[in-house]
Tab-separated table of C-alpha atoms in Angstrom:
chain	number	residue	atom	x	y	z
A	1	UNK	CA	-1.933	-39.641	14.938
A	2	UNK	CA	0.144	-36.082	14.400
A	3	UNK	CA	0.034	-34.328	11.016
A	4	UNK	CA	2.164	-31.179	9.442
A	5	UNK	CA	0.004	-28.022	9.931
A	6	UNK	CA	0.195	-24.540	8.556
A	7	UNK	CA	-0.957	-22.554	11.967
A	8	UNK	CA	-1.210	-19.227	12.000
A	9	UNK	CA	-1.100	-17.106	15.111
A	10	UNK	CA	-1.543	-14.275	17.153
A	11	UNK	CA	0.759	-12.762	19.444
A	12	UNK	CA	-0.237	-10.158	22.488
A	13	UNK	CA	0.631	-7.367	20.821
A	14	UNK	CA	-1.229	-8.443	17.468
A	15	UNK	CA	1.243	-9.413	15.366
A	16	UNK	CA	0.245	-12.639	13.194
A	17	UNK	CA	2.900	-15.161	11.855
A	18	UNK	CA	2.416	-19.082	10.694
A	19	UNK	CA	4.627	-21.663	10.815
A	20	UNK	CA	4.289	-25.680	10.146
A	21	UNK	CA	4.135	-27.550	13.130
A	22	UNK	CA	2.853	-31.249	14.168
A	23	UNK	CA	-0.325	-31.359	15.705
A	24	UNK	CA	-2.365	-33.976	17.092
A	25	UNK	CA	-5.619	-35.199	15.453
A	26	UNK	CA	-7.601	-33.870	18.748
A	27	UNK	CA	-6.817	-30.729	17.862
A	28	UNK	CA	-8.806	-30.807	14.522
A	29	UNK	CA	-12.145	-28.912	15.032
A	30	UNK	CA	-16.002	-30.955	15.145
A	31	UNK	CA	-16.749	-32.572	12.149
A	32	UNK	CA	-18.239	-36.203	10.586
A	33	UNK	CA	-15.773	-36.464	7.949
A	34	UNK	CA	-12.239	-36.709	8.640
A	35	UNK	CA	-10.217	-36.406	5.108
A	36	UNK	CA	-6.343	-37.083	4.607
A	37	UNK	CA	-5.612	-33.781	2.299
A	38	UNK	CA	-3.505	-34.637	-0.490
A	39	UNK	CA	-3.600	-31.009	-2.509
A	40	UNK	CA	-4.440	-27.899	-1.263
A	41	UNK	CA	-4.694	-24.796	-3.175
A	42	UNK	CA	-3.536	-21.230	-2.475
A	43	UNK	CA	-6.085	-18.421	-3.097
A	44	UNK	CA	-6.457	-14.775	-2.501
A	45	UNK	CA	-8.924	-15.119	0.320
A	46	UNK	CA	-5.993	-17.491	1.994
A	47	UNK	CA	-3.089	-14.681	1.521
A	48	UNK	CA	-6.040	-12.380	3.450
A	49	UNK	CA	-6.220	-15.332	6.116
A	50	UNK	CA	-2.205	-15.689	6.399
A	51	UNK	CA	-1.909	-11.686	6.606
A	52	UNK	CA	-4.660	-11.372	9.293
A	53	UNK	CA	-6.840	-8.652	6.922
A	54	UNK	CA	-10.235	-8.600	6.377
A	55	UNK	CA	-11.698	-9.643	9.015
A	56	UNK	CA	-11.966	-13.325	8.143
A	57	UNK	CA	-10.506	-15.618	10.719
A	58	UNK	CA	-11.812	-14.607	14.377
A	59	UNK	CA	-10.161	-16.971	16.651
A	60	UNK	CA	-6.337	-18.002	16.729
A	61	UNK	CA	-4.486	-20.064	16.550
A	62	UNK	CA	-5.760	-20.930	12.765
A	63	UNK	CA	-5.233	-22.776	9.931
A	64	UNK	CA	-6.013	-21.618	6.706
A	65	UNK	CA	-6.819	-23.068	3.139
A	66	UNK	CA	-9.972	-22.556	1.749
A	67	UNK	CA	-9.887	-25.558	-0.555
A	68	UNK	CA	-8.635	-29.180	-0.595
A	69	UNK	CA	-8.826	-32.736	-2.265
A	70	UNK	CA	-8.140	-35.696	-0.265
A	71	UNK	CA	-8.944	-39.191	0.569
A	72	UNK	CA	-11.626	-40.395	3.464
A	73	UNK	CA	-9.895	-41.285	6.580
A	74	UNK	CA	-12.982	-41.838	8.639
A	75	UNK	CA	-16.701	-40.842	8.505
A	76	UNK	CA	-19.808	-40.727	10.522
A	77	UNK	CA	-21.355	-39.450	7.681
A	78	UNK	CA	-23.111	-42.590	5.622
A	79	UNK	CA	-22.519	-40.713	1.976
A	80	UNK	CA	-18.812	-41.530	2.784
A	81	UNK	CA	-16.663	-44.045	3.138
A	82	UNK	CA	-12.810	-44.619	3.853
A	83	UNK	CA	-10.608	-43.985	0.554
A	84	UNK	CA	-13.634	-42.504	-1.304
A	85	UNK	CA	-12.530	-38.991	-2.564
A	86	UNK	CA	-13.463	-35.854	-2.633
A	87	UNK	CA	-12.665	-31.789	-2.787
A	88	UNK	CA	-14.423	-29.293	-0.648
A	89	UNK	CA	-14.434	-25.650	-1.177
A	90	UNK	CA	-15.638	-22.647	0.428
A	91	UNK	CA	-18.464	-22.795	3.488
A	92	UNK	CA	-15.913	-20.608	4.789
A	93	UNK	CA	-13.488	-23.103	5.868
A	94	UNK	CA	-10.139	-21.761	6.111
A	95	UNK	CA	-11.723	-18.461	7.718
A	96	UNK	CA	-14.041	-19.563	10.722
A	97	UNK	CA	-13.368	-23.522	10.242
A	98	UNK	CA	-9.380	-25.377	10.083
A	99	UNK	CA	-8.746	-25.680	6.429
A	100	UNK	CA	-6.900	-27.501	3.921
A	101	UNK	CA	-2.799	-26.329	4.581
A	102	UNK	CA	-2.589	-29.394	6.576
A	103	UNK	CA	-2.069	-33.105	6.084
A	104	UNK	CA	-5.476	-33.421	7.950
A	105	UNK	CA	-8.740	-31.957	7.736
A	106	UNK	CA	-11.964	-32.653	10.124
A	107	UNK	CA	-14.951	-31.016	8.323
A	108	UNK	CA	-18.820	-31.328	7.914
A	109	UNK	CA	-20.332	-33.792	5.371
A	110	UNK	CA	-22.516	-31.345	3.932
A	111	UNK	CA	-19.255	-29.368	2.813
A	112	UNK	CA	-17.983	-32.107	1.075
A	113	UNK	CA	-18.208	-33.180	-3.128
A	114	UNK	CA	-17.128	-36.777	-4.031
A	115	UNK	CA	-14.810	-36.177	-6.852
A	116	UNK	CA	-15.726	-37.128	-10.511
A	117	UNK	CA	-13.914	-40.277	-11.544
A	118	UNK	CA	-12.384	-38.269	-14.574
A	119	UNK	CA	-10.487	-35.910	-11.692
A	120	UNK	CA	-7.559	-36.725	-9.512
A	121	UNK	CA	-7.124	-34.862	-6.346
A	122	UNK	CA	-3.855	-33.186	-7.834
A	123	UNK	CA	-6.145	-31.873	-10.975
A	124	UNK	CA	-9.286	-30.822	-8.831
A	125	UNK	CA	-6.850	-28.605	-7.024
A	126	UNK	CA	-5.222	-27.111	-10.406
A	127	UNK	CA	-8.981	-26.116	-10.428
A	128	UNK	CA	-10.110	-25.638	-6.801
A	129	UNK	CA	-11.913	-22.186	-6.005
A	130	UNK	CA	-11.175	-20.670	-8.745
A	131	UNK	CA	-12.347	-23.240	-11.352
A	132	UNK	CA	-15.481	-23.805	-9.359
A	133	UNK	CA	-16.124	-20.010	-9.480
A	134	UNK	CA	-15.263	-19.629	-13.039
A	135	UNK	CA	-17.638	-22.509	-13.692
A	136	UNK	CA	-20.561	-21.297	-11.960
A	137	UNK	CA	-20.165	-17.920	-13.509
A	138	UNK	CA	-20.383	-19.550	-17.317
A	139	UNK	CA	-23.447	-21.494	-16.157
A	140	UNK	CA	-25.211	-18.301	-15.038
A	141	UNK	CA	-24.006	-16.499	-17.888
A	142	UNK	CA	-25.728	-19.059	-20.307
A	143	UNK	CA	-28.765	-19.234	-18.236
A	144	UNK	CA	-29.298	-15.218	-18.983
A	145	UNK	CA	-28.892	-16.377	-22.574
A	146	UNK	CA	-25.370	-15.557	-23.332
A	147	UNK	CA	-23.998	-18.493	-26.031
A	148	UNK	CA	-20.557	-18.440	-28.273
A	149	UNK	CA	-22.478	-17.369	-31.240
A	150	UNK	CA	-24.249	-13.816	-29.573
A	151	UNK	CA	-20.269	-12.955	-29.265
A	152	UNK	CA	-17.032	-12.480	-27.742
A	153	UNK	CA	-16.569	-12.840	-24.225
A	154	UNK	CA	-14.322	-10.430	-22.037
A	155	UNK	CA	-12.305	-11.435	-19.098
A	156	UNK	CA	-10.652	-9.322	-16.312
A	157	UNK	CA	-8.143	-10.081	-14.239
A	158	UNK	CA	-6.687	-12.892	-17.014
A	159	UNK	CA	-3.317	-13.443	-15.352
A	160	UNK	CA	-4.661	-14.690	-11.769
A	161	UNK	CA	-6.323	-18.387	-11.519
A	162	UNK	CA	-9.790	-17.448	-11.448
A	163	UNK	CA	-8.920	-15.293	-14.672
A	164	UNK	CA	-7.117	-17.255	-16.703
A	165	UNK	CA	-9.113	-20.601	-16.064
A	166	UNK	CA	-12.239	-18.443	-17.123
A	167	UNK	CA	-10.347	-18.052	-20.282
A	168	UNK	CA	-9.696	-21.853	-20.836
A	169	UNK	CA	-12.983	-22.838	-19.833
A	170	UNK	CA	-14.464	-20.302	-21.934
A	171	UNK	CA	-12.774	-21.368	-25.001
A	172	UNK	CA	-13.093	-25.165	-24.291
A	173	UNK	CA	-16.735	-24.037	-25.000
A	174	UNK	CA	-16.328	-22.247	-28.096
A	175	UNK	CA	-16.495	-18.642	-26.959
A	176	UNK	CA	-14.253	-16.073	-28.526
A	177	UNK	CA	-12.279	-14.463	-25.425
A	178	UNK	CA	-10.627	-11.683	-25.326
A	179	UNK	CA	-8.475	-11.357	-21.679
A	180	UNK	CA	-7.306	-8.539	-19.904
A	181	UNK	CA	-4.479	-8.372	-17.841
A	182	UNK	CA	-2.020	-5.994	-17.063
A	183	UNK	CA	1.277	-8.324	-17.036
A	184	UNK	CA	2.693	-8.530	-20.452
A	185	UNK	CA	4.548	-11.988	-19.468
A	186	UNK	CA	1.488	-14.218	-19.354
A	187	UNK	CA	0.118	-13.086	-23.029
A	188	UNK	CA	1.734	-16.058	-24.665
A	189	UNK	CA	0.634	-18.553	-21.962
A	190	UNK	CA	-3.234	-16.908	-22.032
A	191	UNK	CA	-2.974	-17.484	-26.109
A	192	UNK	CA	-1.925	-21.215	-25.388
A	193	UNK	CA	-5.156	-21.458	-23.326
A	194	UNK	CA	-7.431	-20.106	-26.175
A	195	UNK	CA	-7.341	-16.314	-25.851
A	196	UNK	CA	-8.516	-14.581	-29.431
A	197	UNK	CA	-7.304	-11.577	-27.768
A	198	UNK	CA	-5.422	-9.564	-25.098
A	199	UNK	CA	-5.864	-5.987	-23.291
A	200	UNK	CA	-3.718	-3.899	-21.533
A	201	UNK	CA	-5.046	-3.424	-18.167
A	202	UNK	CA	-4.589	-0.208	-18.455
A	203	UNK	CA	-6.328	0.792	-21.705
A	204	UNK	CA	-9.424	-0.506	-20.086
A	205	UNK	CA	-9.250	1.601	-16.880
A	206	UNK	CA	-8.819	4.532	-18.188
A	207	UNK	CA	-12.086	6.704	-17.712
A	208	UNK	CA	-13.886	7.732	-20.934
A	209	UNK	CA	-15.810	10.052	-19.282
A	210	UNK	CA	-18.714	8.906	-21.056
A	211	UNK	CA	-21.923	6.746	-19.734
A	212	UNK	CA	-21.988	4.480	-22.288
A	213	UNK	CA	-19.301	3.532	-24.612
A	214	UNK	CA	-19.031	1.354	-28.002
A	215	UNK	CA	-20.427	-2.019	-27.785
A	216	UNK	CA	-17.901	-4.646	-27.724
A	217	UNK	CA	-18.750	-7.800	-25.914
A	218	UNK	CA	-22.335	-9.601	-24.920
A	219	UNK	CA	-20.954	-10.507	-21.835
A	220	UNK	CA	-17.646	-10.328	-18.837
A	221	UNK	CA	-16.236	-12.437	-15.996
A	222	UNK	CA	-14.594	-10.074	-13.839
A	223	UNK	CA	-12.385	-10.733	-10.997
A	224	UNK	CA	-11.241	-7.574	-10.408
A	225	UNK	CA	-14.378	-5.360	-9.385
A	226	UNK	CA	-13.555	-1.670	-8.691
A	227	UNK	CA	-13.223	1.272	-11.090
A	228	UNK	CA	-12.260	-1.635	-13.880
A	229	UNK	CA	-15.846	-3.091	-13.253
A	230	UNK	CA	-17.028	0.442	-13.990
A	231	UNK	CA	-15.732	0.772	-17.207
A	232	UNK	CA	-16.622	-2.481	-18.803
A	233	UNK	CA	-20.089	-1.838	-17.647
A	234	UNK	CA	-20.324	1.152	-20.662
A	235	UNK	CA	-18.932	-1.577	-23.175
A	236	UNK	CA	-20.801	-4.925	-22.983
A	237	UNK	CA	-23.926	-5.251	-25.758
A	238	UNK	CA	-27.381	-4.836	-25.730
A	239	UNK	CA	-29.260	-8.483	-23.853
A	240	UNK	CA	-25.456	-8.560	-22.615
A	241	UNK	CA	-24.339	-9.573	-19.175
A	242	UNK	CA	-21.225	-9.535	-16.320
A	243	UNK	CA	-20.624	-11.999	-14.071
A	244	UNK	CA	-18.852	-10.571	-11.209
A	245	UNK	CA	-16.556	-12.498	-9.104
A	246	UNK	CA	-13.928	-10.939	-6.982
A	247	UNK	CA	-13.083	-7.669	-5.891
A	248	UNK	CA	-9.206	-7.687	-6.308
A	249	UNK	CA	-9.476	-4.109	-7.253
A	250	UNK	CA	-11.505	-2.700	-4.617
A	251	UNK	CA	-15.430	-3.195	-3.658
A	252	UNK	CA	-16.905	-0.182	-5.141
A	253	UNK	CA	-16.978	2.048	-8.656
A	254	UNK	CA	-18.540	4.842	-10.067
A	255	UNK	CA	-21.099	3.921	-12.099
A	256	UNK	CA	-24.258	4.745	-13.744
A	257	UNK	CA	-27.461	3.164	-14.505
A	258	UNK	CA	-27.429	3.738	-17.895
A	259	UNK	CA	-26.153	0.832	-19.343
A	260	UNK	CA	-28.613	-1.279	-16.882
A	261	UNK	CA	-31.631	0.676	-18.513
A	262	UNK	CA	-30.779	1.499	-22.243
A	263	UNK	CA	-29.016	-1.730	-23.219
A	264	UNK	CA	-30.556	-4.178	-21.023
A	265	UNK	CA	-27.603	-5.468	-18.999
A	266	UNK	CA	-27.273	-7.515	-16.267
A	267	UNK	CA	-24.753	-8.060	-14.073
A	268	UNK	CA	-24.683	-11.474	-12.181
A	269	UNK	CA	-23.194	-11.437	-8.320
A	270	UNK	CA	-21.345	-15.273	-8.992
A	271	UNK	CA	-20.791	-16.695	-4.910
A	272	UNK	CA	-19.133	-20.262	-4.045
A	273	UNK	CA	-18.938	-20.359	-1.096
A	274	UNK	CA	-22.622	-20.584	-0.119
A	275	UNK	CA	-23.522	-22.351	-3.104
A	276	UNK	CA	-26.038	-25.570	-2.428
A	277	UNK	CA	-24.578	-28.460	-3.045
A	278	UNK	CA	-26.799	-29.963	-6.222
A	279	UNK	CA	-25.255	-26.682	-7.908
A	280	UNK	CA	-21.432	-27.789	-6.944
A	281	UNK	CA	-22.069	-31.037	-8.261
A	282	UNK	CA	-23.088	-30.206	-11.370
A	283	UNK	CA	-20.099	-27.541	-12.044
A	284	UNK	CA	-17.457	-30.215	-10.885
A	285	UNK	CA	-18.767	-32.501	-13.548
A	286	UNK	CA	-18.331	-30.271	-15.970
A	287	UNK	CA	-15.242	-29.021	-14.928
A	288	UNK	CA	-14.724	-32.774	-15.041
A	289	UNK	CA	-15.086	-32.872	-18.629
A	290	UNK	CA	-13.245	-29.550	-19.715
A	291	UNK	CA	-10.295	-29.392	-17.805
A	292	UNK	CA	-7.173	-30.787	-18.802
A	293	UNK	CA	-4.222	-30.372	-16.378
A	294	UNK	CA	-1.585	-30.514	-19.607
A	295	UNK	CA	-3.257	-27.650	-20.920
A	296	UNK	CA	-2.937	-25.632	-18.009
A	297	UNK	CA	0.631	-26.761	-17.067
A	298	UNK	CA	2.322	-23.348	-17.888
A	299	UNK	CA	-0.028	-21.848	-15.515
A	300	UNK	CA	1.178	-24.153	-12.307
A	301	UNK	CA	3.161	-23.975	-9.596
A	302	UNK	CA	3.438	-26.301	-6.807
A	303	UNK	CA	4.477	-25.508	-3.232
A	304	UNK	CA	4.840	-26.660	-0.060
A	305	UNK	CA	3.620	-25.292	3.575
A	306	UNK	CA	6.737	-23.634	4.066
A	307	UNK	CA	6.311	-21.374	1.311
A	308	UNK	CA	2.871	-19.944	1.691
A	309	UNK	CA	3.429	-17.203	4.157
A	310	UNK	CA	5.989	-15.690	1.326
A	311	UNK	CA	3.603	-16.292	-1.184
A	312	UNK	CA	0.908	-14.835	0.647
A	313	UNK	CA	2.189	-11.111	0.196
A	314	UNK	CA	2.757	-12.041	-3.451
A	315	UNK	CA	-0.921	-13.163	-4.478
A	316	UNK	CA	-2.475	-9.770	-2.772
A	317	UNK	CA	0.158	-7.895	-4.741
A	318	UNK	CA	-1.681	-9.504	-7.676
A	319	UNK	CA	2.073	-10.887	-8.490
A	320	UNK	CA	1.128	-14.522	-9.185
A	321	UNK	CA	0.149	-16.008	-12.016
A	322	UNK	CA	-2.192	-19.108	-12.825
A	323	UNK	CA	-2.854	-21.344	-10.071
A	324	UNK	CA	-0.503	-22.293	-6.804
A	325	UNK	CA	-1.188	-25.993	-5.459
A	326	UNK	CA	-0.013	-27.257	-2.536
A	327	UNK	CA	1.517	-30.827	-1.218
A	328	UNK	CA	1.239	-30.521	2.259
A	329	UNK	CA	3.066	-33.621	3.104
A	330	UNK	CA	6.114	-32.203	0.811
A	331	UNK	CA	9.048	-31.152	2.983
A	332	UNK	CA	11.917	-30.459	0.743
C-alpha cells in the first residue's frame, strides 16, 4: 500500500529540501512493528533534521519525526497486536531510523510503549518528547529529594513545549513555579497552566559577576542550557537541584564549582531517548494521569506535512510556542 511521506533530501551540491510524496510500504526501513501514525509531533531536534544541522541524519533520502502515536498495522513482535496502540519516542528515530512525518512507520518493538487507556493518540502527541522529558526530569528531581513543600520550582525556556508542559506538570503536582521566558505574549497562557510567577529572560541572563548569588529556588528544569544554565546555577538552594534538558541556548557556560561544593547542588543530565523502557512506562502513566489536553489547548497548534519545512526555521528561532502536532493524513 502507498502512504504520504515527509522526505527530506539531498541534492549534489548539498542543498537539503523535503517535500510530501507517496511512497510504497517497501520503502519503510527493517522493523517488527509496522504502526499506521495517526499524530506526529514537531520538535526541535526535527527542525535540526529538516535543516540538515547537527549532524543527525547520515543517509538521504530521510524522513524525519522523532515521535508518533498510532495504531498496529502488523507485528512480528508477540507484545503487539493489530489496532493495539501505542507512541514511541526517541531511540533516535527520525535521525538514523524513518520517523513519524508519515502516514506509516516500520520500527523495532523494543522502541515501542502501548499507550495508557486514559490517552488518545491525539493527546499523547500534545505530550510526545517533550512531556516524556519533562516527566522524567520531575521523577529524578523527587528522587534527589526535591518535594512542593522544600520550595518553588524554576523553569527555563517556559514558552517552548518542553518548558511550558514542565510548568503544567509541575503545578498539577503542587509545586510553586515560577517560568522564565523571554516572550511577553505567552505570560497569560503560562498563568492559565499554573505559573505563580514569570521572568524576563533577560533579567536572568544577565551576569552578576558573582559565584554564588541569593538563594531562590530548591530546584530548575532547564531547556535552554548555555550561559542561562550558568546563572541559575548561583541561585538554586542549599540540598537543591537542576535538571537539565536541552541545550537551545548553546552546549556550554561559564561556570564555577562553587555552588556544587558550598550548597550541595546537583545538577541532573535528564536523556529520553536512551531511556529503558520500564522507566518510559512508568512516566507515560503518569503523564497519563496529569495531563489534560483542555488545559493545554492555548498552547496547540496542529499542522499538516506541508507545513513543517516552514515551521522548521521557526522552532530553531525559538519562535514557537507550546506544542505543534501533526495529522499526517491531513491535506487541506
Amino acid at each position: 500500500m502507498s502512504f504520504r511521506a515527509l522526505v527530506t533530501d539531498r541534492a549534489a551540491d548539498g542543498a537539503v529540501s523535503s517535500r510530501v510524496a507517496t511512497l510504497d510500504e517497501d520503502r519503510l526501513p527493517d522493523g517488527e512493528v509496522l504502526v499506521a501514525v495517526e499524530w506526529s509531533g514537531l520538535n526541535y531536534k526535527d527542525g535540526l533534521c529538516l535543516r540538515s544541522l547537527g549532524n543527525l541524519v547520515k543517509t538521504y533520502p530521510h524522513v524525519a519525526g522523532i515521535d508518533f502515536a498510532g495504531r498496529v498495522l502488523e507485528s512480528e513482535d508477540p507484545r503487539y497486536r493489530p489496532g493495539q496502540e501505542v507512541v514511541l519516542t526517541g531511540w533516535r528515530v527520525g535521525e538514523l531510523h524513518w520517523g513519524g512525518f508519515a502516514e506509516r512507520a516500520r520500527v523495532r518493538g523494543d522502541w515501542l510503549v502501548p499507550l495508557p487507556e486514559r490517552l488518545s493518540t491525539r493527546k499523547a502527541m500534545l505530550l510526545g518528547t517533550a512531556g516524556l522529558t519533562a516527566m522524567l526530569a520531575i521523577d529524578r528531581l523527587e528522587k534527589a529529594g526535591i518535594a512542593p513543600e522544600k520550595g518553588p520550582v524554576l523553569v527555563t525556556g517556559a514558552g517552548g513545549g518542553v518548558g511550558s508542559l514542565a510548568v503544567y506538570l509541575l503545578a498539577r503536582l503542587g509545586y510553586r513555579v515560577t517560568a522564565v521566558t523571554g516572550r511577553a505574549e505567552v505570560a497569560d497562557r503560562l498563568r492559565r497552566l499554573g505559573t505563580s510567577e514569570i521572568l524576563d529572560r533577560s533579567a536572568l541572563l544577565a551576569p552578576s559577576g558573582r559565584v554564588l548569588d541569593k538563594e531562590q529556588w530548591v530546584a530548575a528544569i532547564d531547556p535552554v542550557g548555555g550561559q542561562l544554565l550558568g546563572e541559575v546555577l548561583k541561585k538554586v538552594r542549599y540540598g537543591g537541584a537542576v535538571a537539565a534538558i536541552g541545550a537551545a541556548g548553546g552546549p556550554t557556560w561559564e561556570a564555577s564549582i562553587i555552588p556544587f561544593i558550598l550548597r550541595g547542588i546537583s545538577l541532573l543530565g535528564i536523556d529520553s531517548v536512551m531511556q529503558p523502557q520500564e522507566a518510559r512506562v512508568a512516566a507515560w502513566g503518569r503523564l497519563a494521569e496529569l495531563f489534560s489536553a483542555e488545559d493545554y489547548a492555548d498552547l496547540t497548534r496542529e499542522a499538516r506535512l506541508e507545513e513543517l519545512p516552514g515551521l522548521a526555521a521557526t522552532i530553531l528561532e525559538g519562535q514557537l510556542a507550546g506544542r505543534v502536532i501533526v495529522d499526517p493524513a491531513k491535506t487541506d
